[in-house]
Short mmCIF file of C-alpha atoms in Angstrom, two decimals:
data_model
loop_
_atom_site.label_atom_id
_atom_site.label_comp_id
_atom_site.label_asym_id
_atom_site.label_seq_id
_atom_site.Cartn_x
_atom_site.Cartn_y
_atom_site.Cartn_z
CA MET A 1 144.67 116.06 -1.60
CA THR A 2 141.84 113.74 -0.61
CA LEU A 3 142.94 111.25 2.02
CA PRO A 4 141.35 107.90 2.86
CA SER A 5 140.00 107.22 6.34
CA LEU A 6 141.43 104.96 9.02
CA ARG A 7 138.76 104.26 11.63
CA LEU A 8 139.31 103.15 15.21
CA LYS A 9 137.28 100.75 17.29
CA ALA A 10 135.05 102.07 20.08
CA ASN A 11 137.04 103.79 22.87
CA ALA A 12 140.35 103.25 21.06
CA ASP A 13 140.75 107.01 20.73
CA ARG A 14 141.25 107.63 24.47
CA ARG A 15 145.02 107.32 24.43
CA LEU A 16 145.34 109.63 21.43
CA ARG A 17 143.07 112.22 23.00
CA ALA A 18 145.30 112.06 26.08
CA GLY A 19 148.31 113.05 23.96
CA HIS A 20 149.74 109.84 22.53
CA LEU A 21 150.66 109.65 18.85
CA TRP A 22 150.55 105.93 18.07
CA VAL A 23 147.83 103.64 16.77
CA TYR A 24 148.15 99.88 17.29
CA SER A 25 146.79 97.46 14.70
CA ASN A 26 144.34 95.87 17.17
CA GLU A 27 142.74 99.30 17.71
CA VAL A 28 141.68 99.68 14.07
CA ASP A 29 138.16 98.82 12.90
CA THR A 30 139.40 96.64 10.06
CA THR A 31 135.86 95.87 8.91
CA ALA A 32 135.23 99.54 8.13
CA THR A 33 138.81 100.35 7.03
CA PRO A 34 140.92 97.25 6.25
CA LEU A 35 144.61 97.80 6.90
CA ASN A 36 145.49 95.81 3.79
CA SER A 37 143.89 98.53 1.69
CA PHE A 38 146.82 100.83 2.57
CA GLN A 39 150.35 100.90 1.25
CA PRO A 40 153.29 101.57 3.63
CA GLY A 41 153.78 105.31 3.85
CA ASP A 42 150.21 106.30 2.93
CA GLN A 43 148.66 109.17 4.82
CA ALA A 44 145.10 108.91 6.12
CA ILE A 45 142.53 110.76 8.20
CA LEU A 46 142.27 109.01 11.55
CA GLU A 47 138.69 108.73 12.78
CA ALA A 48 137.14 107.79 16.11
CA ALA A 49 134.58 104.98 16.06
CA GLY A 50 131.76 107.47 15.53
CA GLY A 51 133.49 109.02 12.52
CA LYS A 52 134.88 112.16 14.20
CA PRO A 53 138.27 113.05 12.68
CA LEU A 54 141.23 113.02 15.07
CA GLY A 55 143.99 114.10 12.72
CA ILE A 56 146.24 112.87 9.93
CA VAL A 57 148.39 109.78 10.34
CA GLY A 58 151.16 108.07 8.45
CA VAL A 59 150.28 104.41 7.94
CA SER A 60 152.48 101.32 8.32
CA PRO A 61 149.84 98.65 7.71
CA ASN A 62 152.11 95.66 8.38
CA ASN A 63 153.37 96.82 11.81
CA LEU A 64 152.01 96.49 15.32
CA ILE A 65 152.25 100.30 15.48
CA CYS A 66 150.28 100.68 12.31
CA ALA A 67 149.90 104.48 12.28
CA ARG A 68 151.52 107.55 13.83
CA LEU A 69 149.85 110.91 14.20
CA LEU A 70 151.43 113.56 11.98
CA SER A 71 149.02 116.43 12.62
CA ARG A 72 145.86 117.00 14.62
CA ASP A 73 144.86 119.67 12.10
CA LEU A 74 143.23 118.21 8.98
CA LYS A 75 144.52 121.14 6.92
CA HIS A 76 148.12 120.01 7.40
CA SER A 77 149.24 116.69 5.99
CA LEU A 78 152.94 115.84 5.90
CA ASP A 79 154.47 117.91 3.12
CA LYS A 80 157.34 120.37 2.72
CA SER A 81 155.35 123.19 4.33
CA LEU A 82 154.63 121.23 7.51
CA LEU A 83 158.21 119.94 7.62
CA VAL A 84 159.61 123.49 7.37
CA HIS A 85 157.35 124.62 10.19
CA ARG A 86 158.22 121.70 12.50
CA ILE A 87 161.95 122.03 11.77
CA GLN A 88 161.82 125.74 12.58
CA VAL A 89 160.02 125.03 15.88
CA ALA A 90 162.64 122.41 16.80
CA LEU A 91 165.47 124.73 15.76
CA SER A 92 164.18 127.55 17.95
CA LEU A 93 164.58 125.33 21.03
CA ARG A 94 168.10 124.16 20.14
CA ASP A 95 169.26 127.69 19.29
CA ARG A 96 168.07 128.80 22.72
CA LEU A 97 169.93 125.99 24.49
CA PHE A 98 173.30 125.66 22.77
CA ASP A 99 175.96 128.16 21.75
CA GLN A 100 177.27 125.88 19.00
CA PRO A 101 175.15 124.34 16.20
CA CYS A 102 175.96 120.81 17.35
CA TYR A 103 172.97 118.87 18.66
CA ARG A 104 170.10 116.55 17.83
CA LEU A 105 167.88 118.83 15.79
CA ILE A 106 164.93 116.46 15.30
CA TYR A 107 164.05 113.69 17.76
CA GLY A 108 161.19 111.85 16.10
CA ASP A 109 157.88 111.75 17.97
CA SER A 110 159.01 114.33 20.53
CA ASP A 111 159.42 116.92 17.78
CA LEU A 112 156.13 115.76 16.20
CA LEU A 113 157.98 114.25 13.24
CA PRO A 114 157.70 110.50 13.88
CA GLY A 115 160.24 108.45 11.99
CA LEU A 116 162.69 111.34 11.50
CA VAL A 117 165.98 111.91 13.33
CA VAL A 118 168.41 114.69 12.38
CA ASP A 119 171.77 115.32 14.05
CA ARG A 120 173.53 118.60 13.30
CA PHE A 121 177.30 118.98 13.12
CA HIS A 122 177.82 122.68 12.37
CA ASP A 123 177.10 122.87 8.62
CA HIS A 124 176.55 119.14 8.11
CA LEU A 125 173.39 117.14 8.81
CA VAL A 126 173.02 113.40 9.32
CA VAL A 127 169.46 112.20 8.74
CA GLN A 128 167.76 108.91 9.64
CA LEU A 129 164.39 108.00 8.12
CA ALA A 130 162.83 105.19 10.18
CA SER A 131 159.30 105.09 8.74
CA ALA A 132 157.80 104.39 5.34
CA THR A 133 155.99 107.74 5.53
CA MET A 134 159.24 109.67 5.98
CA GLU A 135 160.97 107.60 3.31
CA ARG A 136 158.18 108.37 0.84
CA ASN A 137 158.56 112.08 1.66
CA ARG A 138 162.35 111.97 1.51
CA ASP A 139 162.61 114.70 -1.13
CA ALA A 140 160.40 117.04 0.91
CA VAL A 141 162.48 116.32 4.04
CA LEU A 142 165.66 117.24 2.18
CA GLU A 143 164.16 120.38 0.63
CA ALA A 144 162.88 121.55 4.02
CA LEU A 145 166.23 120.97 5.75
CA VAL A 146 168.13 122.78 3.01
CA GLN A 147 165.68 125.70 3.10
CA VAL A 148 165.80 126.15 6.88
CA LEU A 149 169.46 125.36 7.63
CA LYS A 150 171.36 125.93 4.37
CA PRO A 151 173.84 123.13 5.15
CA ARG A 152 177.05 122.32 3.29
CA GLY A 153 176.10 118.66 3.23
CA VAL A 154 173.31 116.22 4.16
CA LEU A 155 173.85 112.50 4.69
CA TRP A 156 171.16 109.81 4.60
CA LYS A 157 172.28 107.38 7.33
CA ASN A 158 169.51 104.86 6.75
CA ASP A 159 171.17 101.67 7.97
CA SER A 160 169.25 100.98 11.20
CA SER A 161 167.32 97.80 11.94
CA ALA A 162 164.17 99.90 12.51
CA ARG A 163 163.81 100.17 8.74
CA GLU A 164 163.37 96.42 8.34
CA ALA A 165 160.09 96.51 10.28
CA GLU A 166 158.88 99.08 7.75
CA GLY A 167 159.98 96.94 4.81
CA LEU A 168 162.62 99.51 3.86
CA GLU A 169 166.08 98.83 2.45
CA ARG A 170 169.15 100.00 4.32
CA TYR A 171 171.50 102.49 2.69
CA VAL A 172 174.00 105.26 3.42
CA ASP A 173 174.18 107.98 0.80
CA THR A 174 175.06 111.64 0.39
CA ALA A 175 171.79 113.48 -0.16
CA PHE A 176 173.13 116.99 -0.70
CA GLY A 177 176.46 118.78 -1.00
CA VAL A 178 179.62 117.21 0.39
CA ILE A 179 179.96 114.97 3.44
CA PRO A 180 183.51 114.28 4.70
CA GLU A 181 184.31 110.99 6.43
CA TRP A 182 184.81 112.85 9.72
CA VAL A 183 182.80 115.94 10.66
CA ALA A 184 183.61 118.48 13.35
CA LEU A 185 181.53 119.13 16.43
CA GLU A 186 181.96 120.76 19.81
CA GLU A 187 180.49 119.54 23.09
CA ASN A 188 180.95 121.13 26.51
CA GLY A 189 183.79 123.23 25.10
CA VAL A 190 185.68 120.14 23.86
CA LYS A 191 186.36 119.59 20.16
CA PHE A 192 185.62 116.31 18.39
CA GLU A 193 185.42 114.77 14.97
CA ALA A 194 182.77 112.11 14.37
CA PRO A 195 182.89 109.37 11.68
CA VAL A 196 179.44 109.91 10.24
CA LEU A 197 179.89 107.53 7.31
CA GLN A 198 181.30 104.51 9.16
CA GLY A 199 180.49 105.24 12.80
CA GLN A 200 177.70 104.02 15.02
CA LYS A 201 174.21 105.47 14.45
CA THR A 202 174.68 109.05 13.22
CA GLY A 203 178.37 109.00 14.19
CA TRP A 204 177.97 110.65 17.60
CA PHE A 205 175.81 110.36 20.72
CA TYR A 206 174.57 113.80 21.79
CA ASP A 207 172.18 112.27 24.34
CA HIS A 208 174.74 112.14 27.19
CA ARG A 209 176.00 115.72 26.68
CA MET A 210 174.76 117.03 30.04
CA ASN A 211 175.97 113.96 31.93
CA ARG A 212 179.43 114.28 30.39
CA ALA A 213 179.53 117.93 31.40
CA ARG A 214 179.01 116.86 35.02
CA LEU A 215 182.23 114.82 34.90
CA ALA A 216 184.36 117.91 35.45
CA PRO A 217 184.32 118.14 39.28
CA TYR A 218 184.86 114.40 39.68
CA VAL A 219 187.80 113.81 37.34
CA LYS A 220 190.22 116.69 37.94
CA GLY A 221 193.59 115.23 38.86
CA LYS A 222 192.12 111.71 38.88
CA ARG A 223 192.81 108.42 37.10
CA VAL A 224 189.82 107.51 34.90
CA LEU A 225 188.62 104.35 33.17
CA ASP A 226 186.12 104.78 30.30
CA LEU A 227 184.46 101.48 29.30
CA PHE A 228 182.76 101.11 25.90
CA SER A 229 184.49 104.37 25.02
CA TYR A 230 183.57 104.54 21.31
CA ILE A 231 185.48 107.61 19.99
CA GLY A 232 186.05 109.21 23.39
CA GLY A 233 182.91 111.18 24.22
CA TRP A 234 183.42 110.53 27.93
CA GLY A 235 187.15 109.79 28.06
CA VAL A 236 188.47 112.69 26.01
CA GLN A 237 186.22 115.10 27.89
CA ALA A 238 187.51 113.68 31.19
CA ALA A 239 191.06 114.37 30.01
CA ALA A 240 190.11 117.87 28.83
CA PHE A 241 188.49 118.52 32.23
CA GLY A 242 191.79 117.82 33.98
CA ALA A 243 192.03 114.06 34.57
CA SER A 244 195.63 112.96 35.12
CA GLU A 245 195.27 109.74 33.12
CA VAL A 246 192.46 108.13 31.10
CA PHE A 247 192.13 104.52 29.91
CA CYS A 248 189.63 104.03 27.05
CA VAL A 249 188.37 100.49 26.40
CA ASP A 250 186.49 99.51 23.24
CA ALA A 251 186.21 96.39 21.09
CA SER A 252 186.64 98.44 17.90
CA ALA A 253 190.09 99.46 16.67
CA PHE A 254 188.35 101.99 14.42
CA ALA A 255 186.66 103.59 17.46
CA LEU A 256 189.95 103.76 19.35
CA ASP A 257 191.57 105.45 16.36
CA GLY A 258 188.84 108.04 16.89
CA VAL A 259 189.81 108.37 20.55
CA GLU A 260 193.39 109.11 19.56
CA ARG A 261 192.24 111.53 16.86
CA ASN A 262 190.01 113.44 19.28
CA ALA A 263 192.58 113.41 22.08
CA ALA A 264 195.09 115.01 19.72
CA LEU A 265 192.52 117.66 18.74
CA ASN A 266 192.38 118.77 22.37
CA GLY A 267 196.09 118.41 23.23
CA VAL A 268 195.52 115.57 25.71
CA ALA A 269 196.97 112.63 23.77
CA GLU A 270 199.70 112.04 26.35
CA LYS A 271 197.04 111.35 29.00
CA MET A 272 195.27 108.64 27.01
CA THR A 273 195.78 104.87 26.95
CA CYS A 274 193.62 102.85 24.53
CA VAL A 275 192.77 99.22 25.25
CA GLU A 276 191.22 97.23 22.41
CA GLY A 277 189.03 94.31 23.41
CA ASP A 278 185.88 93.08 25.11
CA ALA A 279 185.13 95.30 28.10
CA PHE A 280 184.51 92.41 30.47
CA GLU A 281 187.78 90.70 29.53
CA ALA A 282 189.64 94.01 29.71
CA MET A 283 188.35 94.60 33.24
CA LYS A 284 189.59 91.16 34.32
CA GLU A 285 193.02 91.89 32.86
CA LEU A 286 193.18 95.31 34.52
CA LYS A 287 192.24 93.80 37.87
CA ASN A 288 194.83 91.05 37.51
CA ALA A 289 197.41 93.71 36.71
CA GLU A 290 196.36 95.47 39.95
CA GLU A 291 195.30 98.60 38.09
CA ARG A 292 192.98 100.85 40.09
CA PHE A 293 191.07 104.00 39.17
CA ASP A 294 189.52 106.96 40.92
CA VAL A 295 186.63 107.18 38.44
CA VAL A 296 185.11 104.42 36.29
CA ILE A 297 182.55 105.21 33.57
CA THR A 298 180.33 102.45 32.16
CA ASP A 299 178.23 103.48 29.15
CA PRO A 300 177.50 100.23 27.31
CA PRO A 301 175.27 99.64 24.29
CA ALA A 302 171.73 98.60 25.17
CA PHE A 303 171.84 95.22 26.91
CA ILE A 304 168.01 95.13 26.83
CA LYS A 305 166.76 95.83 23.32
CA ARG A 306 163.45 93.99 23.78
CA LYS A 307 161.37 93.12 26.81
CA LYS A 308 162.25 89.45 26.43
CA ASP A 309 165.91 90.40 26.98
CA LEU A 310 165.14 91.84 30.42
CA LYS A 311 166.45 89.03 32.65
CA ASN A 312 169.69 88.49 30.75
CA GLY A 313 170.17 92.23 30.32
CA GLU A 314 169.79 92.98 34.02
CA ALA A 315 172.35 90.26 34.76
CA ALA A 316 174.76 91.88 32.29
CA TYR A 317 174.34 95.31 33.90
CA ARG A 318 175.00 93.79 37.32
CA ARG A 319 178.11 91.94 36.15
CA LEU A 320 179.42 95.07 34.41
CA ASN A 321 178.93 97.39 37.37
CA GLU A 322 180.22 94.87 39.90
CA GLN A 323 183.43 94.38 37.92
CA ALA A 324 183.73 98.16 37.54
CA MET A 325 183.45 98.63 41.31
CA ARG A 326 186.27 96.13 41.82
CA LEU A 327 188.55 98.44 39.83
CA LEU A 328 187.85 101.51 41.97
CA ASN A 329 190.15 102.85 44.64
CA LYS A 330 188.78 102.80 48.18
CA ASP A 331 187.00 106.13 47.73
CA GLY A 332 185.94 105.96 44.10
CA ILE A 333 183.34 107.39 41.74
CA LEU A 334 181.27 105.16 39.47
CA VAL A 335 179.31 106.72 36.60
CA SER A 336 176.86 104.04 35.49
CA ALA A 337 174.89 104.79 32.33
CA SER A 338 172.23 102.88 30.42
CA CYS A 339 170.51 103.50 27.10
CA SER A 340 168.12 100.55 27.53
CA MET A 341 164.61 101.97 27.34
CA HIS A 342 163.25 98.82 29.03
CA LEU A 343 165.44 99.31 32.13
CA PRO A 344 163.81 101.87 34.48
CA GLU A 345 166.15 104.12 36.44
CA ASP A 346 165.03 102.63 39.76
CA ASP A 347 165.97 99.17 38.49
CA LEU A 348 169.45 100.38 37.54
CA GLN A 349 169.76 101.93 41.00
CA ASN A 350 168.79 98.61 42.59
CA ILE A 351 171.34 96.78 40.44
CA LEU A 352 174.05 99.15 41.67
CA LEU A 353 172.96 98.70 45.29
CA GLY A 354 172.99 94.92 44.93
CA SER A 355 176.44 95.00 43.31
CA ALA A 356 177.85 97.17 46.08
CA ARG A 357 176.41 95.02 48.84
CA HIS A 358 177.72 91.85 47.17
CA LEU A 359 181.21 93.39 47.32
CA ASP A 360 180.62 94.60 50.90
CA ARG A 361 180.85 98.24 49.81
CA ASN A 362 178.81 101.28 50.76
CA ILE A 363 177.23 103.21 47.88
CA LEU A 364 176.00 106.79 47.85
CA LEU A 365 173.96 108.13 44.93
CA LEU A 366 175.30 111.61 44.16
CA GLU A 367 173.62 112.61 40.90
CA ARG A 368 170.94 111.39 38.53
CA GLY A 369 171.31 112.26 34.87
CA ALA A 370 169.06 111.90 31.84
CA GLN A 371 169.14 112.71 28.14
CA GLY A 372 169.71 116.32 27.22
CA PRO A 373 166.95 118.73 26.17
CA ASP A 374 167.75 118.20 22.49
CA HIS A 375 166.22 114.74 23.14
CA PRO A 376 162.98 116.03 24.71
CA VAL A 377 160.71 113.49 26.35
CA HIS A 378 157.12 113.28 25.12
CA PRO A 379 155.23 112.76 28.41
CA ALA A 380 152.60 110.54 26.77
CA ILE A 381 155.25 108.28 25.20
CA PRO A 382 157.55 106.63 27.76
CA GLU A 383 159.64 105.18 24.94
CA THR A 384 161.06 108.65 24.23
CA ARG A 385 162.83 108.57 27.62
CA TYR A 386 165.69 106.08 27.56
CA ILE A 387 168.92 107.57 28.94
CA LYS A 388 169.92 107.06 32.58
CA SER A 389 173.18 108.09 34.24
CA LEU A 390 173.83 107.53 37.94
CA THR A 391 176.93 109.01 39.58
CA CYS A 392 177.82 107.13 42.77
CA ARG A 393 180.46 107.24 45.47
CA ILE A 394 181.72 103.77 46.38
CA LEU A 395 183.28 103.42 49.84
CA PRO A 396 184.63 100.58 51.98
CA ASN A 397 182.16 99.10 54.46
CA SER A 398 183.88 100.42 57.56
#
């Protein structure tokens, strides 16, 4: 296959030589290689200003990130063979780390497959294609996954907003075999079922696995509040780890049905109380009812999706964590999580400090958590690191 060239301006190759994988539209020499000569999903040979080849890229000519590096070896464009190889490399890491085949198998750029996310639930795979290049190679992606993993079913869960920027339609469809509405998984020795067809994202959030495992010593025999609980990733594990009582709060009745389903799977249904409604309103009602907890977990959706949301998002994190602290007993544990890539961990720490001081409380930072190793961070791409989890002890100021 003969590929066209995409040439960079002078010195625009420095970031890529340093390990980055992205090309921005203002870095392209559009006189030599006009972006409008490419179709979304085309592959091209990326060239430095002097003509030296840097690798093969997938092109998204209408985006700010107009190309992503697929291979630094010109012999390997994105095809089934390269996909099989990259999937096998990713699989070798996950097999080394986890005793159950339940994990994020492919994490986009970090696994050198930009635009591809694959979550594994035993013999079922949920796949997200977020780039025109991956969408165009959809059949090869499926063939490679089936060859390497021999799954019972593969689901295309292509309903994310990221596809709009690529000019791609949203859809959810069974790609291979049979996909049940709820699929089984196991995390930290606790059994779950995830609603892959109707649930959020791929149906489950593996990224907090390690942070949820660290709940165990804090929750045994304790009363726990899990805010933004979804289907019970934190709350059901807290109950399974020995919590005496767990309140799960979520705005979705469907999600809370999942909490009850997963609690029953683990024989802890009698410990669970589900509260449907807005988390902020629920916290006010719990405080007015003089409910208090030994452990409060806040794991909200991203309050800061874009940089322009920063000010309002930081205010939301502060309001959330301050209200959560008000619900703690005198010697309480707050687990404060964030999936906002634009909120650095130090900023979340400062928000917690400010909230504690506003309430005249002392705060001790006990543990820092991040995304698990099935969401590896590409050190040249800060955007691949997004999960923060801070475990704090909140004490009276005396």
